PDB file of C-alpha atoms in Angstrom:
ATOM      1  CA  UNK A   1      62.577 258.382  90.339  1.00 62.00           C
ATOM      2  CA  UNK A   2      64.621 255.343  89.470  1.00 79.00           C
ATOM      3  CA  UNK A   3      64.187 253.977  85.916  1.00 86.00           C
ATOM      4  CA  UNK A   4      62.720 250.448  86.119  1.00 85.00           C
ATOM      5  CA  UNK A   5      63.970 248.038  83.531  1.00 89.00           C
ATOM      6  CA  UNK A   6      61.275 246.195  81.535  1.00 91.00           C
ATOM      7  CA  UNK A   7      61.105 244.195  78.507  1.00 90.00           C
ATOM      8  CA  UNK A   8      58.666 245.045  75.490  1.00 89.00           C
ATOM      9  CA  UNK A   9      56.613 241.919  76.500  1.00 88.00           C
ATOM     10  CA  UNK A  10      56.236 243.204  80.117  1.00 90.00           C
ATOM     11  CA  UNK A  11      55.441 246.691  79.152  1.00 92.00           C
ATOM     12  CA  UNK A  12      52.782 245.455  76.895  1.00 93.00           C
ATOM     13  CA  UNK A  13      51.303 243.339  79.666  1.00 92.00           C
ATOM     14  CA  UNK A  14      51.089 246.233  81.988  1.00 94.00           C
ATOM     15  CA  UNK A  15      49.471 248.342  79.176  1.00 95.00           C
ATOM     16  CA  UNK A  16      46.894 245.536  78.605  1.00 96.00           C
ATOM     17  CA  UNK A  17      46.078 245.495  82.406  1.00 96.00           C
ATOM     18  CA  UNK A  18      45.911 249.275  82.503  1.00 97.00           C
ATOM     19  CA  UNK A  19      43.475 249.346  79.700  1.00 97.00           C
ATOM     20  CA  UNK A  20      41.321 246.533  81.198  1.00 97.00           C
ATOM     21  CA  UNK A  21      41.209 248.387  84.610  1.00 97.00           C
ATOM     22  CA  UNK A  22      40.364 251.851  83.054  1.00 97.00           C
ATOM     23  CA  UNK A  23      37.886 250.648  80.324  1.00 97.00           C
ATOM     24  CA  UNK A  24      36.265 247.583  81.789  1.00 96.00           C
ATOM     25  CA  UNK A  25      36.633 247.219  85.435  1.00 96.00           C
ATOM     26  CA  UNK A  26      36.285 250.923  86.509  1.00 96.00           C
ATOM     27  CA  UNK A  27      32.936 251.270  84.883  1.00 96.00           C
ATOM     28  CA  UNK A  28      31.795 247.973  86.310  1.00 95.00           C
ATOM     29  CA  UNK A  29      32.607 249.273  89.820  1.00 95.00           C
ATOM     30  CA  UNK A  30      31.087 252.641  89.234  1.00 94.00           C
ATOM     31  CA  UNK A  31      27.738 250.736  88.134  1.00 94.00           C
ATOM     32  CA  UNK A  32      27.978 248.660  91.266  1.00 90.00           C
ATOM     33  CA  UNK A  33      28.188 251.601  93.590  1.00 90.00           C
ATOM     34  CA  UNK A  34      25.392 253.350  91.501  1.00 89.00           C
ATOM     35  CA  UNK A  35      23.244 250.176  91.971  1.00 87.00           C
ATOM     36  CA  UNK A  36      24.144 249.833  95.853  1.00 83.00           C
ATOM     37  CA  UNK A  37      23.193 253.451  96.413  1.00 84.00           C
ATOM     38  CA  UNK A  38      19.775 252.648  95.208  1.00 82.00           C
ATOM     39  CA  UNK A  39      19.291 250.251  98.043  1.00 77.00           C
ATOM     40  CA  UNK A  40      19.121 253.165 100.615  1.00 73.00           C
ATOM     41  CA  UNK A  41      20.982 253.735 103.720  1.00 71.00           C
ATOM     42  CA  UNK A  42      24.750 253.806 103.055  1.00 71.00           C
ATOM     43  CA  UNK A  43      25.847 253.347 106.608  1.00 72.00           C
ATOM     44  CA  UNK A  44      24.685 249.629 106.712  1.00 76.00           C
ATOM     45  CA  UNK A  45      24.958 248.954 103.008  1.00 79.00           C
ATOM     46  CA  UNK A  46      27.484 246.130 102.494  1.00 84.00           C
ATOM     47  CA  UNK A  47      27.314 246.053  98.783  1.00 87.00           C
ATOM     48  CA  UNK A  48      28.211 249.804  98.830  1.00 87.00           C
ATOM     49  CA  UNK A  49      31.035 249.535 101.019  1.00 88.00           C
ATOM     50  CA  UNK A  50      32.437 246.484  99.090  1.00 90.00           C
ATOM     51  CA  UNK A  51      32.139 248.302  95.862  1.00 90.00           C
ATOM     52  CA  UNK A  52      33.866 251.398  97.280  1.00 91.00           C
ATOM     53  CA  UNK A  53      36.616 249.069  98.535  1.00 94.00           C
ATOM     54  CA  UNK A  54      36.955 247.634  95.167  1.00 95.00           C
ATOM     55  CA  UNK A  55      37.082 251.088  93.672  1.00 95.00           C
ATOM     56  CA  UNK A  56      40.063 252.035  95.962  1.00 96.00           C
ATOM     57  CA  UNK A  57      41.990 248.854  94.935  1.00 97.00           C
ATOM     58  CA  UNK A  58      41.247 249.496  91.316  1.00 96.00           C
ATOM     59  CA  UNK A  59      42.391 253.207  91.422  1.00 96.00           C
ATOM     60  CA  UNK A  60      45.399 252.404  93.398  1.00 97.00           C
ATOM     61  CA  UNK A  61      46.565 249.755  90.937  1.00 96.00           C
ATOM     62  CA  UNK A  62      45.859 252.139  87.975  1.00 96.00           C
ATOM     63  CA  UNK A  63      48.084 254.685  89.651  1.00 97.00           C
ATOM     64  CA  UNK A  64      50.845 252.019  90.363  1.00 94.00           C
ATOM     65  CA  UNK A  65      50.882 250.823  86.661  1.00 95.00           C
ATOM     66  CA  UNK A  66      50.940 254.448  85.264  1.00 95.00           C
ATOM     67  CA  UNK A  67      53.922 255.240  87.596  1.00 93.00           C
ATOM     68  CA  UNK A  68      55.736 252.010  86.616  1.00 92.00           C
ATOM     69  CA  UNK A  69      55.189 252.761  82.736  1.00 93.00           C
ATOM     70  CA  UNK A  70      56.184 256.441  83.090  1.00 93.00           C
ATOM     71  CA  UNK A  71      59.486 255.357  84.925  1.00 91.00           C
ATOM     72  CA  UNK A  72      60.043 252.363  82.735  1.00 91.00           C
ATOM     73  CA  UNK A  73      63.275 251.825  80.837  1.00 90.00           C
ATOM     74  CA  UNK A  74      61.988 249.571  78.089  1.00 90.00           C
ATOM     75  CA  UNK A  75      64.665 247.310  76.797  1.00 87.00           C
ATOM     76  CA  UNK A  76      64.456 245.684  73.354  1.00 82.00           C
ATOM     77  CA  UNK A  77      66.675 242.727  73.400  1.00 77.00           C
ATOM     78  CA  UNK A  78      66.609 242.579  69.612  1.00 75.00           C
ATOM     79  CA  UNK A  79      68.397 245.914  69.476  1.00 77.00           C
ATOM     80  CA  UNK A  80      71.206 245.134  72.009  1.00 74.00           C
ATOM     81  CA  UNK A  81      74.927 244.333  71.162  1.00 68.00           C
ATOM     82  CA  UNK A  82      75.366 241.353  73.275  1.00 69.00           C
ATOM     83  CA  UNK A  83      78.592 239.574  72.293  1.00 78.00           C
ATOM     84  CA  UNK A  84      76.746 236.280  72.942  1.00 85.00           C
ATOM     85  CA  UNK A  85      76.704 237.196  76.671  1.00 91.00           C
ATOM     86  CA  UNK A  86      73.818 236.835  79.222  1.00 93.00           C
ATOM     87  CA  UNK A  87      72.021 240.257  79.370  1.00 91.00           C
ATOM     88  CA  UNK A  88      68.892 241.679  80.622  1.00 91.00           C
ATOM     89  CA  UNK A  89      66.075 239.898  78.458  1.00 90.00           C
ATOM     90  CA  UNK A  90      68.024 236.950  77.557  1.00 91.00           C
ATOM     91  CA  UNK A  91      66.727 233.370  77.989  1.00 93.00           C
ATOM     92  CA  UNK A  92      69.405 231.134  79.559  1.00 95.00           C
ATOM     93  CA  UNK A  93      69.667 227.345  79.591  1.00 96.00           C
ATOM     94  CA  UNK A  94      71.684 226.347  82.499  1.00 96.00           C
ATOM     95  CA  UNK A  95      72.708 223.038  84.326  1.00 95.00           C
ATOM     96  CA  UNK A  96      73.285 222.645  88.019  1.00 94.00           C
ATOM     97  CA  UNK A  97      76.673 220.946  88.042  1.00 93.00           C
ATOM     98  CA  UNK A  98      75.940 219.298  91.474  1.00 89.00           C
ATOM     99  CA  UNK A  99      72.645 217.806  90.635  1.00 92.00           C
ATOM    100  CA  UNK A 100      72.809 217.780  86.730  1.00 90.00           C
ATOM    101  CA  UNK A 101      69.259 219.441  86.732  1.00 93.00           C
ATOM    102  CA  UNK A 102      68.744 221.435  83.738  1.00 95.00           C
ATOM    103  CA  UNK A 103      66.626 224.827  83.754  1.00 95.00           C
ATOM    104  CA  UNK A 104      65.699 227.613  81.483  1.00 96.00           C
ATOM    105  CA  UNK A 105      65.483 230.935  82.709  1.00 95.00           C
ATOM    106  CA  UNK A 106      64.453 234.487  81.138  1.00 94.00           C
ATOM    107  CA  UNK A 107      65.749 237.428  82.850  1.00 94.00           C
ATOM    108  CA  UNK A 108      63.304 240.309  83.176  1.00 94.00           C
ATOM    109  CA  UNK A 109      62.287 243.015  85.240  1.00 91.00           C
ATOM    110  CA  UNK A 110      61.037 242.770  88.764  1.00 88.00           C
ATOM    111  CA  UNK A 111      57.418 243.317  87.890  1.00 86.00           C
ATOM    112  CA  UNK A 112      57.617 240.574  85.162  1.00 90.00           C
ATOM    113  CA  UNK A 113      59.363 238.018  87.507  1.00 92.00           C
ATOM    114  CA  UNK A 114      57.337 234.780  87.797  1.00 92.00           C
ATOM    115  CA  UNK A 115      59.158 231.575  88.734  1.00 91.00           C
ATOM    116  CA  UNK A 116      56.457 229.408  87.541  1.00 94.00           C
ATOM    117  CA  UNK A 117      57.017 230.679  84.020  1.00 93.00           C
ATOM    118  CA  UNK A 118      60.736 230.587  84.524  1.00 93.00           C
ATOM    119  CA  UNK A 119      61.067 234.378  84.425  1.00 94.00           C
ATOM    120  CA  UNK A 120      63.545 235.645  86.918  1.00 94.00           C
ATOM    121  CA  UNK A 121      64.142 239.045  88.281  1.00 94.00           C
ATOM    122  CA  UNK A 122      67.267 240.844  86.946  1.00 93.00           C
ATOM    123  CA  UNK A 123      67.842 241.552  90.761  1.00 92.00           C
ATOM    124  CA  UNK A 124      67.744 237.804  91.747  1.00 92.00           C
ATOM    125  CA  UNK A 125      71.008 236.062  92.984  1.00 92.00           C
ATOM    126  CA  UNK A 126      70.870 233.773  89.760  1.00 92.00           C
ATOM    127  CA  UNK A 127      70.304 236.377  87.408  1.00 94.00           C
ATOM    128  CA  UNK A 128      73.037 238.644  88.917  1.00 94.00           C
ATOM    129  CA  UNK A 129      75.395 235.580  88.742  1.00 94.00           C
ATOM    130  CA  UNK A 130      74.642 234.861  84.922  1.00 95.00           C
ATOM    131  CA  UNK A 131      74.826 238.388  83.795  1.00 94.00           C
ATOM    132  CA  UNK A 132      77.836 239.055  81.565  1.00 93.00           C
ATOM    133  CA  UNK A 133      78.792 235.428  81.054  1.00 95.00           C
ATOM    134  CA  UNK A 134      78.669 233.320  77.935  1.00 93.00           C
ATOM    135  CA  UNK A 135      77.528 229.735  76.835  1.00 92.00           C
ATOM    136  CA  UNK A 136      80.166 227.267  78.178  1.00 93.00           C
ATOM    137  CA  UNK A 137      81.095 229.409  81.333  1.00 94.00           C
ATOM    138  CA  UNK A 138      80.628 227.866  84.811  1.00 95.00           C
ATOM    139  CA  UNK A 139      79.333 230.298  87.407  1.00 96.00           C
ATOM    140  CA  UNK A 140      79.089 230.182  91.180  1.00 95.00           C
ATOM    141  CA  UNK A 141      76.013 231.591  92.491  1.00 93.00           C
ATOM    142  CA  UNK A 142      75.409 232.215  96.297  1.00 88.00           C
ATOM    143  CA  UNK A 143      71.923 230.928  97.316  1.00 82.00           C
ATOM    144  CA  UNK A 144      70.274 230.625 100.740  1.00 82.00           C
ATOM    145  CA  UNK A 145      71.283 226.936 100.553  1.00 82.00           C
ATOM    146  CA  UNK A 146      74.962 227.705  99.820  1.00 88.00           C
ATOM    147  CA  UNK A 147      77.038 228.284  96.740  1.00 92.00           C
ATOM    148  CA  UNK A 148      75.826 226.512  93.646  1.00 93.00           C
ATOM    149  CA  UNK A 149      77.738 225.953  90.516  1.00 95.00           C
ATOM    150  CA  UNK A 150      75.994 226.268  87.069  1.00 95.00           C
ATOM    151  CA  UNK A 151      77.109 225.769  83.567  1.00 96.00           C
ATOM    152  CA  UNK A 152      75.702 228.056  81.084  1.00 95.00           C
ATOM    153  CA  UNK A 153      74.485 225.756  78.200  1.00 95.00           C
ATOM    154  CA  UNK A 154      72.700 228.165  75.792  1.00 94.00           C
ATOM    155  CA  UNK A 155      71.907 231.916  75.662  1.00 93.00           C
ATOM    156  CA  UNK A 156      68.955 232.993  73.475  1.00 90.00           C
ATOM    157  CA  UNK A 157      67.748 236.424  72.609  1.00 83.00           C
ATOM    158  CA  UNK A 158      64.008 236.162  71.842  1.00 75.00           C
TER     159      UNK A 158
END
């Protein structure tokens, strides 16, 4: 199976979610199923069916996280030789040269990406366009709205 790039922070978040699902959520669901069984006829017991559905979602998510962690290629940005270039895990300040709008992005794995937190996937057009460039470089990135020019203002490794 293909290795999944992931930051240390992203791997830790997945481990925390896995711990929660296994040690808190799973026992809650088992308790709910047990209580629902006590109500009698399982064919028409909505609580029982709802709890079983929750159990299916929980177990599916546990398997998904375990698979991702077992195939993760965890990258510690602090240990990379970067030559001041944009790499996976870097935080980049950019300016859109057409609008002068400034933005900060952290380049992370697909599972960690969250545009509200300014964390973009390594596979996104912006990240692919920034990778390998240095502060001061001007890059052209193809977007659904056309080509956009960005100037890299600063590259941070944190």
